[in-house]
Every structure is written in structure tokens, then in C-alpha cells.
Amino acid sequence: MLNQLSHPGAPATIFCNRGLLNSCPAGVASCPASSCPFRSPRSPRLTLRESVLLLGPRPTTDGMEFSELIRTGRAQAKLLRGPEAPPLRGTLCVTGHHLLLSPGPQATSDLWLLLLRRVDSIEKRVSGDSGTITLRCKDLRVLQLDIEGVEATLDIARSIEALSSLESVITSFPFFYRPKGLRLGDAWHFHPPERYYKRVARETNAWRLSEVNEDFSLCPSYPRAVIVPRAVDDDALARCARFRQGGRFPVLSYHHAPSGTVLLRSSQPLTGPQKRRCAEDEELLRAALAGARPGARGFILDTRSAQAAKQARVTGGGTEAKAAYPGWKRLHRPLERGWPLQESFVRLVEACGDLEQSMDRWLSQLEACHWLAHVKEALSTACLAAQGVGREGACVLVHGAEGTDSTLLVTSLAQLILDPSSRTMAGFQELVEREWIQAGHPFQLRCAHSAFSHARPKHEAPTFLLFLDCVWQLGRQFPLSLEFGEGLLLALFEHAYASPFGTFLCSSEKERCLCEVRTRTHSLWSGLNQPKEQRKLRNPLYVPSPLAIWPSVELQTLRLWQGLFLRWIRPPEPSEVAWEKVWQIVTDKKTEGCEPTVSASEPRL
């Protein structure tokens, strides 16, 4: 599947099953031009580093090689799924992508199925002539398998370890998943950058859609098309990209029609110790102010501390100099990212899993993990950005260092606060697609493991989970304002870490193009928008409102998201049972003689 053909002094040449990716765009002569993902004359090139990331150091592509990783195909086992679920007994089978347990022909329960990519860590122990495997999953479930036979236990454990940690993207289950009722290509076209631009164009003529990044050469983490000031041409954008880390020059994130101002995002400027400047970058931000209302001012919201931003100059980064950007004022609101955020997540899950502790110890552990403090800071910073745009009538540029984590957290939450359309089912899906997936949040790296893995790489962080928790807090404080409910947030959490759909695969649009994700996998949105799924995802009490929602961010008003962190540990609370009753009453009236209501803005499948 992957071969490196090179000699001293020559660059590595990368092959895949479609042919030469680093030379002929069509790959091989037999590749039909109509279906070739590289038919654009300006096609992305696959570097050696990207080939290892996407295809893995040793890709497994056929059933023969998958079978080499399966040491024991089946065994008799008992499955313990938690305190509220009865145990299952039957035949345990290991396949290339799943763990199955068949209760047998006489049993009343259905086939149990677990996607192996959901396994975060595995522990095994043997005693006598049997063994036990404990699976800790990325969705925070803890499963126990009691297996007959010591050798079978060890072989199955090794098989799960190998198959759950395959590095190749194109051999993952989404490339094999073919559900009934869905067609490849469905829903991938629902949320292109052009769709949001059409909305902006109806509100203002100051911005344009640029395809300067069509081949991803300017910025590998941006989509092909971005929205930029009309007064700035593509040549100037190219120079701006060279002045920003990773090429992430300032682009429009949200246009606030009532005030005429905008929310922008980017990465840090590469000023360095010499305090470099870029005339084109300065012109871009001047153009952003000029395109807003007359006399508009701007705020640069840096998600690093002032000290961290100053230290970044040593390694070539830095901040925008006040003299170089007249009309813009810099504010620092530090948000944790990376390993400290992951450690907070791990400690919270550990505290939630300790069922024997006293109330005082539980409260102490909850405070010590600082997770709710991260929620508070994220919401506070988003409120500051939203206040600048919505109340102060100012333009706001948000960035940290790379612009792919805390930056996206702030811009997406600010839009939820200000924009009523983002609070609909279809609007929220578009927000996640545009501000997280297309904007280059590295899901493949950040969500490689959840809270249980013993491997703790520095690139892992639950930034997207923090976003979902903040959205849940908004829904709890404003129960009538979101068209979607907790079910959608839980689904997004699960699918971000392991999914049969391709939506969260890879870390950028460039990588998804190279892997042909949009043509070879199903979109998560096509699955979630099926009528049978809507009852579980929608908020039956939703009442549309044109007003902004301003949450309370005091720690006393924030709550632990029990529906996620205690989901598999405790039985449903009375309030949850009552909420389900409300669901039944409201939706039964809506759906009497018809299918569930669908938003006018939401495309039907």
C-alpha cells in the first residue's frame, strides 16, 4: 500500500493504491478523471510526514493482514456493562473493527457490538483457568469481559490492543461502513464555506470569498475557500499567510448584521525578537475596520497571558504591535490548552469513577481537577468577545498561538451567544462544521485518546469536549433557547473520539482531501438528520428568539455535566425521567400522524 522509493539525494516518493500522489494528479492511467479526488489543477501534495500520519507506518489494507492481528477469533465470555445493565453471556468474536458478543439462539437479548476504536485502554488479568479483560472506553464506559481459558484471554487482549490502535486513517471503519438508507456523498454538501458566505453577502458587500488556498499551499489547516475583506487581494493574503504561524492569516468567522461588525480568527503574528512587521497584515485589519460601520474600533483578544505572548517572541512568535495596528486594542484572556486541560479531564473522570469516597472528598476532588474553572474561563472569554461585537459595536480578532484550539472555542461560543440561527439544529451543525472541522481543529491528534489511556502524548487535549460542556451549560441556563438537546452533544462527543462516520477523521481539510474522506465515507450529519434520530436529539421546549443569550459564568451557577461524566455510573435522576415525559407529551402532539418536525433551514434527506 505504501512504499518509499528513494536514493541518496532524491526526495521520497509516496505511493498509495491510487498511484503516485506526489506526481501525477490522476495517479494511474486507469483512474477515471470524473472520480479522481485530485482532478483540480492545483492539487494538494502528500509529504512524507503526512503519509505516515494518514496511512500509518505500516498500513493494513486487506483481510489477510487484519487476520494476522487477530490471535483468537472467538471464545466463551460473560460481559458486565455496569451497575444498571444485566450481564450478557455468549460467544465473543473479534473482527477487524468490532468486538461482538452473540448471546446465542435461545437468548432474548440482541447482538452486542463495540467499535474497537472506542477502546481507550485495556487491562487483563488471569486466575486459574479463566481470565478477565477490562475495557475502558473513550465514551467513559467501563466494560468487563470474563473469558474462559487463559490463552484465549491473553490472545483476545492482544488482538484488541493491536486493532484499537491502528494508525492508518484509510483502514479505519468509516471507509467500510455502509448503512442502509444512506448514500455516499449525502450531507457532505450541506455546510460548504460558500453557504455561509451567501448569508454574509446578503448583509454586507465588504467581504468576498477567496479561493487563494485552493491547493492548501498557503495554509494547510484552512479550507480551500475563506472569507476575507474585499479590499485585500490574493497576493496580499499570501504575504499575510507568511507572517502568521501555520499560514493562518485573519479570516472572517462571523458577521454581526445588527452592528455591522465582525468576529475574526487567526494565529499569532511571527514578529519574533526583531519585532517584524507585515504591511499586508496591517492593511487586512484596517480593511476589516473599514468594512464595518464608520468609526468602528477593534479588539485583539489573545487567549494567552501577556507573559506567554511576550515569551513567544523568543521562538519567532509574538503579538501585534500597538503602533502598527491603529484602531486595535489588545486584550489578554489566558485559556488553558494542551496537557493541563487533558490532565484536568483525566482527574475529573477519576473522581467520578470513585464510588466509595465521602461527600467531602468528592467535593474536594471536583474542585482540585479545575474542570469547571476551565468552563468558567471559556464562557467568560466568549462573553467578552460577544460583548465587543454585539454591545460595543467593535470588530474582534481572536487568536492564541496556533489558532486551532482555544481560538475556535471562543469564536464558536461567541456565535452561540449572539446568533439565533446557530442555536437551531441545522445552524449548530453548520457551526461545528465551519468553526471546528473546516477551520482546522486537529481532531485526529486531540481526540486520539480520552481519559483512560496510559499513553499521554502532549498533542492530546479535550478542547472540543470543553466546548460541548460550555454549550450544555448554556442549554441548562436557557432551556428554551436551543433547538437541540443533550442527546446531540453526547453524540458529538462520542463521534469525535471514535465513529463509523468520516466527519471527524483527520486534522484538516487537506488531509481529508488526501484520504478522499468525502467520497469514501458517510457524513455524520446524514445519520443524525434521519427522522428516527430527531426525537433523541431535539429540545421539545425550544422557542425561537432573536435575542442574544448572556450566561452567568460564576462558579456557583455552573454545574457538573452529569449526563456525560456520570452517564454510566448512576441511574437516571428523577429530573431526567421528568424531562423524558415532557419529550413524550410534546413530541407526541407534534408527530401525531406525521414525522418529527424539521427546521425550515435544515435540509431533508
XYZ file of C-alpha atoms in Angstrom:
605
model
C 0.000 0.000 0.000
C 2.685 2.482 0.943
C 6.169 2.313 -0.478
C 9.057 4.748 -0.216
C 11.268 4.678 -3.282
C 14.280 6.891 -2.815
C 18.030 7.082 -3.254
C 20.636 9.382 -1.679
C 19.904 12.953 -2.593
C 16.434 12.227 -4.006
C 13.154 13.091 -2.305
C 10.944 10.281 -1.065
C 8.208 9.232 -3.470
C 4.928 8.185 -1.907
C 2.695 5.557 -3.482
C -0.837 4.612 -2.498
C -3.457 2.407 -4.045
C -4.445 5.266 -6.339
C -0.913 5.641 -7.727
C 1.690 8.377 -7.375
C 0.345 11.044 -5.042
C 3.382 13.277 -5.349
C 3.431 13.470 -9.121
C 0.560 12.630 -11.468
C -2.697 14.092 -10.084
C -4.681 11.276 -11.663
C -2.470 8.617 -10.064
C -2.699 5.910 -12.688
C -3.932 5.789 -16.247
C -6.974 3.734 -15.316
C -8.144 6.227 -12.693
C -11.283 7.893 -14.127
C -10.947 11.662 -14.142
C -14.539 12.140 -13.030
C -13.950 10.307 -9.749
C -10.349 11.317 -9.077
C -10.077 13.410 -5.880
C -7.055 15.188 -7.353
C -8.749 16.424 -10.516
C -8.124 20.067 -9.559
C -5.181 21.546 -11.499
C -3.837 22.792 -8.154
C -3.841 19.592 -6.144
C -2.508 19.043 -2.605
C 0.787 17.211 -2.321
C 1.328 14.429 0.195
C 4.504 14.899 2.237
C 6.336 12.057 3.938
C 5.154 13.223 7.371
C 1.546 13.372 6.203
C 1.779 9.930 4.640
C 2.858 8.438 7.964
C 0.129 10.343 9.824
C -2.650 9.415 7.407
C -1.647 5.991 6.185
C 0.336 4.782 9.189
C 3.904 3.443 9.220
C 2.615 0.009 8.183
C -0.912 0.244 6.773
C -3.178 -2.780 6.987
C -5.347 -2.892 3.893
C -6.693 -6.335 3.274
C -8.426 -9.026 5.252
C -5.303 -11.174 5.260
C -3.323 -8.587 7.212
C -6.237 -7.829 9.529
C -6.434 -11.531 10.287
C -2.766 -11.548 11.272
C -3.656 -9.239 14.172
C -6.477 -11.491 15.400
C -4.810 -14.173 17.517
C -8.067 -15.803 18.670
C -11.255 -15.306 16.720
C -13.779 -16.360 19.373
C -14.247 -17.504 22.958
C -16.997 -18.011 25.526
C -17.405 -14.962 27.712
C -19.589 -13.020 30.139
C -19.960 -9.263 29.643
C -20.528 -6.884 32.576
C -21.693 -3.485 31.321
C -22.233 -1.560 34.546
C -24.408 -1.472 37.656
C -27.683 -0.901 35.790
C -27.285 -3.385 32.920
C -27.700 -7.159 33.316
C -24.708 -9.337 32.351
C -24.601 -10.984 28.920
C -23.265 -14.489 28.276
C -22.381 -15.866 24.879
C -19.749 -16.219 22.189
C -17.251 -13.376 21.951
C -15.862 -12.671 18.460
C -13.105 -10.328 17.312
C -13.234 -8.800 13.811
C -11.076 -6.205 12.099
C -13.105 -3.325 13.506
C -15.502 -4.705 16.134
C -15.883 -6.796 19.235
C -19.103 -8.831 19.126
C -20.888 -10.930 21.705
C -23.648 -13.239 20.490
C -25.922 -14.399 23.342
C -26.981 -17.477 21.392
C -30.225 -18.605 19.722
C -32.132 -19.100 22.990
C -31.344 -15.675 24.433
C -33.783 -12.750 24.334
C -31.134 -10.025 24.131
C -29.717 -8.717 20.854
C -26.189 -8.970 19.493
C -23.800 -6.735 21.438
C -21.359 -4.734 19.311
C -18.411 -2.477 20.212
C -16.354 -0.467 17.729
C -12.747 -1.273 18.636
C -11.651 2.327 18.070
C -13.762 3.207 21.118
C -11.350 1.316 23.391
C -9.109 3.769 25.247
C -7.214 1.340 27.473
C -7.240 -2.364 28.206
C -6.281 -4.279 31.335
C -6.027 -8.058 31.603
C -5.575 -10.491 34.460
C -5.777 -14.255 34.708
C -6.698 -16.577 37.547
C -6.897 -20.348 37.373
C -8.284 -21.444 34.010
C -10.026 -18.166 33.121
C -9.255 -14.501 32.728
C -10.745 -11.023 32.868
C -10.344 -8.150 30.421
C -11.363 -4.643 31.483
C -12.049 -2.239 28.620
C -12.112 1.476 29.407
C -13.739 3.261 26.501
C -13.365 6.729 25.034
C -17.035 7.464 25.805
C -16.161 6.827 29.503
C -17.819 3.386 29.718
C -16.032 0.657 31.647
C -16.715 -2.892 30.424
C -15.592 -6.197 31.913
C -15.215 -9.448 29.993
C -14.880 -12.705 31.908
C -13.420 -15.201 29.419
C -12.996 -18.964 29.620
C -9.377 -20.016 29.092
C -6.147 -18.234 29.979
C -4.666 -18.435 26.490
C -7.894 -17.175 24.918
C -7.941 -14.242 27.344
C -4.380 -13.189 26.539
C -4.838 -13.618 22.783
C -8.061 -11.616 22.700
C -6.480 -8.869 24.794
C -3.510 -8.640 22.391
C -5.875 -8.574 19.410
C -7.920 -5.729 20.881
C -4.768 -3.773 21.724
C -3.457 -4.095 18.160
C -6.721 -3.416 16.320
C -7.827 -0.492 18.506
C -4.588 1.414 17.948
C -4.074 1.178 14.191
C -2.613 4.468 12.983
C -3.808 4.322 9.391
C -6.816 6.516 8.666
C -7.885 4.865 5.421
C -8.158 1.435 7.046
C -10.458 2.700 9.808
C -14.083 1.594 9.944
C -15.665 4.689 8.296
C -14.123 3.565 4.990
C -16.009 0.257 5.291
C -19.272 1.452 6.897
C -22.240 1.189 4.511
C -25.525 1.627 6.460
C -28.888 1.024 4.866
C -30.769 4.116 3.791
C -27.686 6.319 3.348
C -25.744 7.049 0.171
C -22.108 8.076 -0.075
C -21.916 11.819 -0.574
C -25.141 12.608 1.293
C -24.878 15.621 3.649
C -21.246 16.400 2.801
C -22.555 19.332 0.729
C -24.763 20.757 3.480
C -22.200 23.103 5.032
C -19.649 24.370 2.460
C -17.910 27.748 3.070
C -19.900 29.138 0.129
C -23.140 28.629 2.046
C -22.182 30.890 4.918
C -20.674 33.438 2.527
C -24.029 33.784 0.761
C -25.533 34.785 4.082
C -22.749 37.335 4.693
C -23.115 38.703 1.146
C -26.791 39.410 1.779
C -25.804 41.530 4.790
C -22.732 43.393 3.503
C -20.640 43.924 0.373
C -17.394 44.476 2.284
C -16.283 40.831 2.200
C -15.526 38.296 -0.519
C -14.947 34.566 -0.834
C -11.329 33.875 -1.775
C -10.003 30.582 -3.156
C -6.402 31.624 -2.638
C -5.923 28.432 -0.593
C -7.399 26.167 -3.279
C -4.439 23.759 -3.199
C -3.834 24.187 0.574
C -0.349 25.545 -0.136
C -0.958 28.843 1.651
C -2.349 27.316 4.847
C -2.599 23.521 5.228
C -5.114 23.832 8.094
C -7.554 26.201 6.344
C -10.260 25.088 3.895
C -9.975 25.790 0.176
C -12.143 28.934 0.426
C -12.099 31.617 3.125
C -13.969 34.906 3.639
C -11.709 37.988 3.612
C -12.070 41.787 3.166
C -12.965 42.681 -0.409
C -10.285 45.384 -0.439
C -7.463 42.849 0.076
C -6.320 40.874 -2.978
C -4.975 37.328 -3.046
C -1.336 38.388 -3.415
C -1.610 40.373 -0.192
C -3.226 37.372 1.500
C -0.247 35.225 0.506
C 2.110 37.668 2.209
C -0.145 37.788 5.258
C -0.006 33.988 5.472
C 3.791 34.064 5.633
C 3.522 36.446 8.595
C 1.173 34.222 10.646
C 2.016 30.914 12.326
C 0.978 27.983 10.158
C -0.232 30.411 7.488
C -3.434 31.140 9.445
C -3.983 34.772 8.363
C -7.062 36.649 9.722
C -10.332 35.427 8.168
C -13.971 36.155 8.916
C -15.606 33.907 11.471
C -18.936 35.710 11.966
C -20.641 38.853 10.653
C -22.988 40.503 13.141
C -25.637 42.126 10.968
C -27.237 44.373 13.653
C -23.941 46.184 14.373
C -22.193 45.605 11.039
C -19.078 44.395 12.846
C -17.239 41.094 12.547
C -15.560 38.359 14.521
C -12.214 37.279 13.025
C -9.785 34.477 13.859
C -6.144 33.764 13.049
C -2.906 32.522 14.605
C -0.209 34.633 16.235
C 1.907 37.022 14.130
C 5.527 35.977 13.578
C 7.070 39.190 14.884
C 9.991 37.473 16.613
C 12.746 39.142 18.631
C 13.255 41.736 15.869
C 9.592 42.810 16.101
C 8.967 42.215 12.417
C 6.017 43.856 10.674
C 3.923 42.979 7.654
C 2.289 45.810 5.720
C -0.261 43.494 4.127
C -1.311 42.079 7.512
C -1.774 45.577 8.864
C -3.780 46.520 5.762
C -6.033 43.475 6.194
C -7.033 44.522 9.703
C -7.526 48.137 8.575
C -9.810 46.843 5.837
C -11.788 44.840 8.392
C -12.495 48.036 10.362
C -13.270 49.989 7.197
C -15.805 47.360 6.135
C -17.703 47.749 9.403
C -19.674 50.779 10.475
C -17.933 54.212 10.336
C -15.631 54.804 13.269
C -15.570 51.178 14.325
C -12.721 50.118 16.574
C -11.196 46.721 17.093
C -10.090 44.413 19.890
C -7.439 41.716 19.547
C -8.392 39.024 22.038
C -5.286 36.950 22.777
C -6.039 33.654 24.541
C -2.531 33.610 26.057
C -1.281 35.504 29.067
C 0.716 38.654 28.387
C 3.810 36.887 29.701
C 3.321 33.866 27.430
C 2.790 36.116 24.420
C 5.971 38.001 25.239
C 7.948 34.781 25.641
C 6.680 33.597 22.259
C 8.841 36.234 20.586
C 11.923 34.237 21.509
C 10.788 31.368 19.258
C 9.604 33.632 16.444
C 6.030 34.347 17.550
C 4.640 37.361 19.315
C 1.792 39.866 19.272
C 0.523 42.744 17.164
C 2.386 45.975 17.996
C 0.073 48.781 19.062
C 1.721 51.325 16.751
C 1.385 49.012 13.719
C -2.354 48.405 14.140
C -4.075 51.731 14.879
C -7.671 51.344 15.950
C -6.996 47.952 17.539
C -6.539 47.333 21.249
C -5.028 44.094 22.556
C -6.598 42.170 25.456
C -5.198 39.036 27.096
C -7.535 36.342 28.407
C -5.443 33.204 29.039
C -7.149 29.866 28.426
C -5.589 26.523 29.220
C -4.896 24.188 26.346
C -2.899 21.057 25.701
C -1.695 18.859 28.519
C -3.068 20.901 31.507
C -6.551 20.626 30.026
C -6.134 16.902 29.390
C -4.904 16.352 32.941
C -7.952 18.189 34.298
C -10.201 15.882 32.241
C -8.396 12.779 33.486
C -8.649 13.834 37.135
C -12.354 14.631 36.787
C -13.107 11.206 35.306
C -11.083 9.541 38.058
C -13.070 11.434 40.697
C -16.380 10.490 39.085
C -15.377 6.828 38.988
C -14.528 6.620 42.687
C -17.823 5.410 44.171
C -16.512 4.757 47.696
C -15.403 8.271 48.637
C -17.125 10.552 51.143
C -19.023 13.687 50.142
C -16.261 15.959 51.443
C -13.601 14.087 49.479
C -15.758 14.106 46.351
C -16.239 17.890 46.521
C -12.541 18.352 47.194
C -11.580 16.261 44.162
C -14.093 18.067 41.956
C -12.565 21.405 42.908
C -8.990 20.142 42.584
C -9.422 18.974 38.993
C -10.314 22.576 37.910
C -12.591 21.413 35.088
C -15.420 23.799 35.987
C -12.837 26.593 36.257
C -11.900 25.898 32.622
C -15.598 26.025 31.700
C -15.918 29.359 33.502
C -12.890 30.874 31.750
C -14.035 29.682 28.328
C -17.531 31.131 28.771
C -16.148 34.363 30.236
C -13.811 34.894 27.287
C -16.570 34.079 24.793
C -18.860 36.579 26.532
C -16.121 39.209 26.260
C -15.783 38.590 22.525
C -19.561 38.615 22.069
C -19.864 41.810 24.094
C -17.277 43.521 21.927
C -19.162 42.636 18.737
C -22.776 42.829 19.931
C -22.774 45.577 22.565
C -19.667 47.660 21.896
C -20.088 47.619 18.119
C -16.425 46.670 17.669
C -14.602 44.183 15.474
C -12.872 41.410 17.403
C -9.893 39.301 16.280
C -9.332 36.160 18.356
C -6.078 34.224 18.352
C -3.690 32.378 20.606
C -0.544 30.741 19.275
C -1.611 28.226 16.618
C -5.222 29.358 16.343
C -6.648 25.825 16.200
C -7.810 25.255 19.788
C -8.791 27.990 22.247
C -9.348 30.380 19.334
C -12.064 28.158 17.866
C -13.525 27.584 21.323
C -14.052 31.332 21.798
C -15.343 32.164 18.310
C -17.873 29.310 18.252
C -19.238 30.067 21.747
C -19.469 33.781 20.943
C -21.612 32.961 17.907
C -23.934 30.789 20.006
C -24.409 33.730 22.368
C -25.101 36.270 19.604
C -26.570 34.387 16.663
C -30.060 32.830 16.979
C -29.548 30.736 13.834
C -26.554 28.988 15.455
C -28.896 27.749 18.153
C -31.071 25.779 15.723
C -30.366 22.136 14.910
C -29.126 22.884 11.390
C -27.313 26.060 12.463
C -25.419 24.311 15.229
C -24.316 21.542 12.865
C -23.079 24.212 10.458
C -21.270 25.965 13.315
C -19.427 22.778 14.299
C -18.585 22.048 10.667
C -17.388 25.581 9.874
C -15.714 26.623 13.132
C -14.166 23.298 14.147
C -13.883 20.809 11.297
C -13.227 23.098 8.334
C -11.352 25.610 10.494
C -8.654 23.019 11.184
C -9.087 21.744 14.723
C -6.765 18.698 14.720
C -9.293 16.069 15.798
C -7.015 13.194 14.765
C -4.406 14.391 17.263
C -6.509 15.938 20.031
C -9.000 13.056 20.280
C -6.619 10.131 19.784
C -7.290 9.102 23.396
C -9.851 10.004 26.032
C -9.366 9.962 29.829
C -8.221 6.372 30.421
C -5.210 5.869 28.178
C -1.857 5.261 29.828
C -0.126 6.934 26.886
C -0.268 10.688 27.392
C 1.099 12.452 24.278
C 1.381 16.214 24.555
C -0.797 16.822 21.491
C -3.960 15.392 23.094
C -6.478 17.780 24.651
C -10.273 17.739 25.199
C -10.813 21.222 23.741
C -13.855 20.117 21.746
C -15.312 18.409 24.827
C -14.843 21.669 26.748
C -16.830 23.415 24.005
C -19.632 20.841 24.296
C -19.689 21.261 28.082
C -19.997 25.040 27.677
C -22.889 24.525 25.245
C -24.546 22.208 27.773
C -24.215 24.962 30.406
C -25.919 27.389 28.006
C -28.730 24.903 27.431
C -29.192 24.416 31.179
C -29.376 28.167 31.844
C -31.583 28.843 28.808
C -33.739 25.701 28.458
C -35.972 27.218 25.729
C -33.214 28.749 23.566
C -31.523 25.741 21.932
C -33.385 23.646 19.378
C -31.158 20.678 20.188
C -30.797 18.878 23.491
C -28.209 16.964 25.452
C -28.553 13.981 23.121
C -26.859 15.823 20.263
C -23.991 16.968 22.489
C -23.423 13.416 23.747
C -23.474 12.112 20.168
C -20.879 14.672 19.064
C -18.636 13.757 22.000
C -18.790 10.060 21.145
C -18.257 10.523 17.402
C -15.370 12.966 17.857
C -13.373 10.244 19.635
C -14.492 7.197 17.625
C -17.096 6.991 14.896
C -18.334 4.898 11.988
C -18.746 8.192 10.080
C -15.958 10.187 8.458
C -16.857 13.686 9.658
C -14.263 13.893 12.453
C -11.500 11.972 10.679
C -8.116 13.668 10.095
C -6.943 17.045 11.344
C -7.609 19.353 8.377
C -9.466 19.664 5.103
C -6.205 18.980 3.264
C -5.825 15.627 4.987
C -9.474 14.751 4.329
C -8.950 15.509 0.666
C -5.870 13.296 0.504
C -7.763 10.454 2.165
C -10.848 11.009 -0.019
C -12.969 11.172 3.128
C -15.858 12.999 1.466
C -16.214 10.466 -1.339
C -15.427 7.250 0.531
C -17.156 7.718 3.909
C -20.564 8.797 5.177
C -21.172 12.149 6.852
C -22.275 12.123 10.483
C -24.888 14.760 9.660
C -26.631 12.377 7.254
C -27.007 9.902 10.115
C -28.106 12.404 12.760
C -30.639 14.067 10.470
C -32.580 10.866 9.901
C -36.169 11.327 11.188
C -35.838 8.400 13.598
C -32.877 10.132 15.286
C -34.520 13.523 15.712
C -36.619 12.596 18.754
C -33.450 11.790 20.698
C -31.637 14.952 19.646
C -34.165 17.785 19.681
C -35.352 20.002 22.505
C -39.177 19.802 22.571
C -39.433 23.067 24.525
C -37.470 25.151 22.009
C -38.899 28.619 21.332
C -37.093 30.711 18.671
C -35.888 34.101 19.888
C -33.921 36.841 18.084
C -32.207 37.920 21.302
C -28.686 37.158 22.462
C -28.302 34.847 25.451
C -25.868 36.066 28.108
C -24.957 33.265 30.511
C -23.944 33.598 34.113
C -20.331 32.493 34.440
C -19.990 32.453 38.195
C -18.804 29.104 39.521
C -21.883 28.883 41.736
C -24.108 28.803 38.638
C -22.102 26.188 36.727
C -22.880 22.507 37.159
C -21.106 19.227 36.570
C -22.386 17.708 33.346
C -23.764 14.579 34.971
C -25.307 13.318 31.754
C -21.783 12.827 30.433
C -19.423 12.331 33.356
C -21.801 10.184 35.431
C -23.627 8.693 32.473
C -22.535 5.087 33.006
C -22.237 5.229 36.785
C -25.588 6.194 38.269
C -29.231 5.540 37.299
C -31.269 8.325 35.658
C -32.260 11.061 38.072
C -35.927 11.935 38.643
C -35.412 15.183 36.707
C -34.205 13.228 33.682
C -37.216 10.937 33.869
C -39.460 14.000 34.069
C -37.705 15.519 31.065
C -38.347 12.359 29.056
C -42.039 12.633 29.968
C -42.068 16.196 28.657
C -40.428 14.914 25.491
C -43.175 12.350 25.041
C -46.021 14.786 25.692
C -44.750 17.499 23.351
C -43.454 15.347 20.526
C -46.463 13.045 20.532
C -48.649 16.062 19.808
C -46.297 17.277 17.077
C -45.884 13.908 15.407
C -49.464 12.702 15.556
C -49.993 11.431 12.036
C -46.704 12.837 10.705
C -42.961 12.560 11.076
C -40.968 14.684 13.567
C -40.809 18.389 12.810
C -37.730 19.503 10.872
C -36.384 23.061 10.830
C -37.114 25.059 7.719
C -33.373 25.707 7.477
C -32.483 22.052 7.743
C -32.088 20.051 4.516
C -34.145 16.873 4.324
C -32.616 13.553 3.354
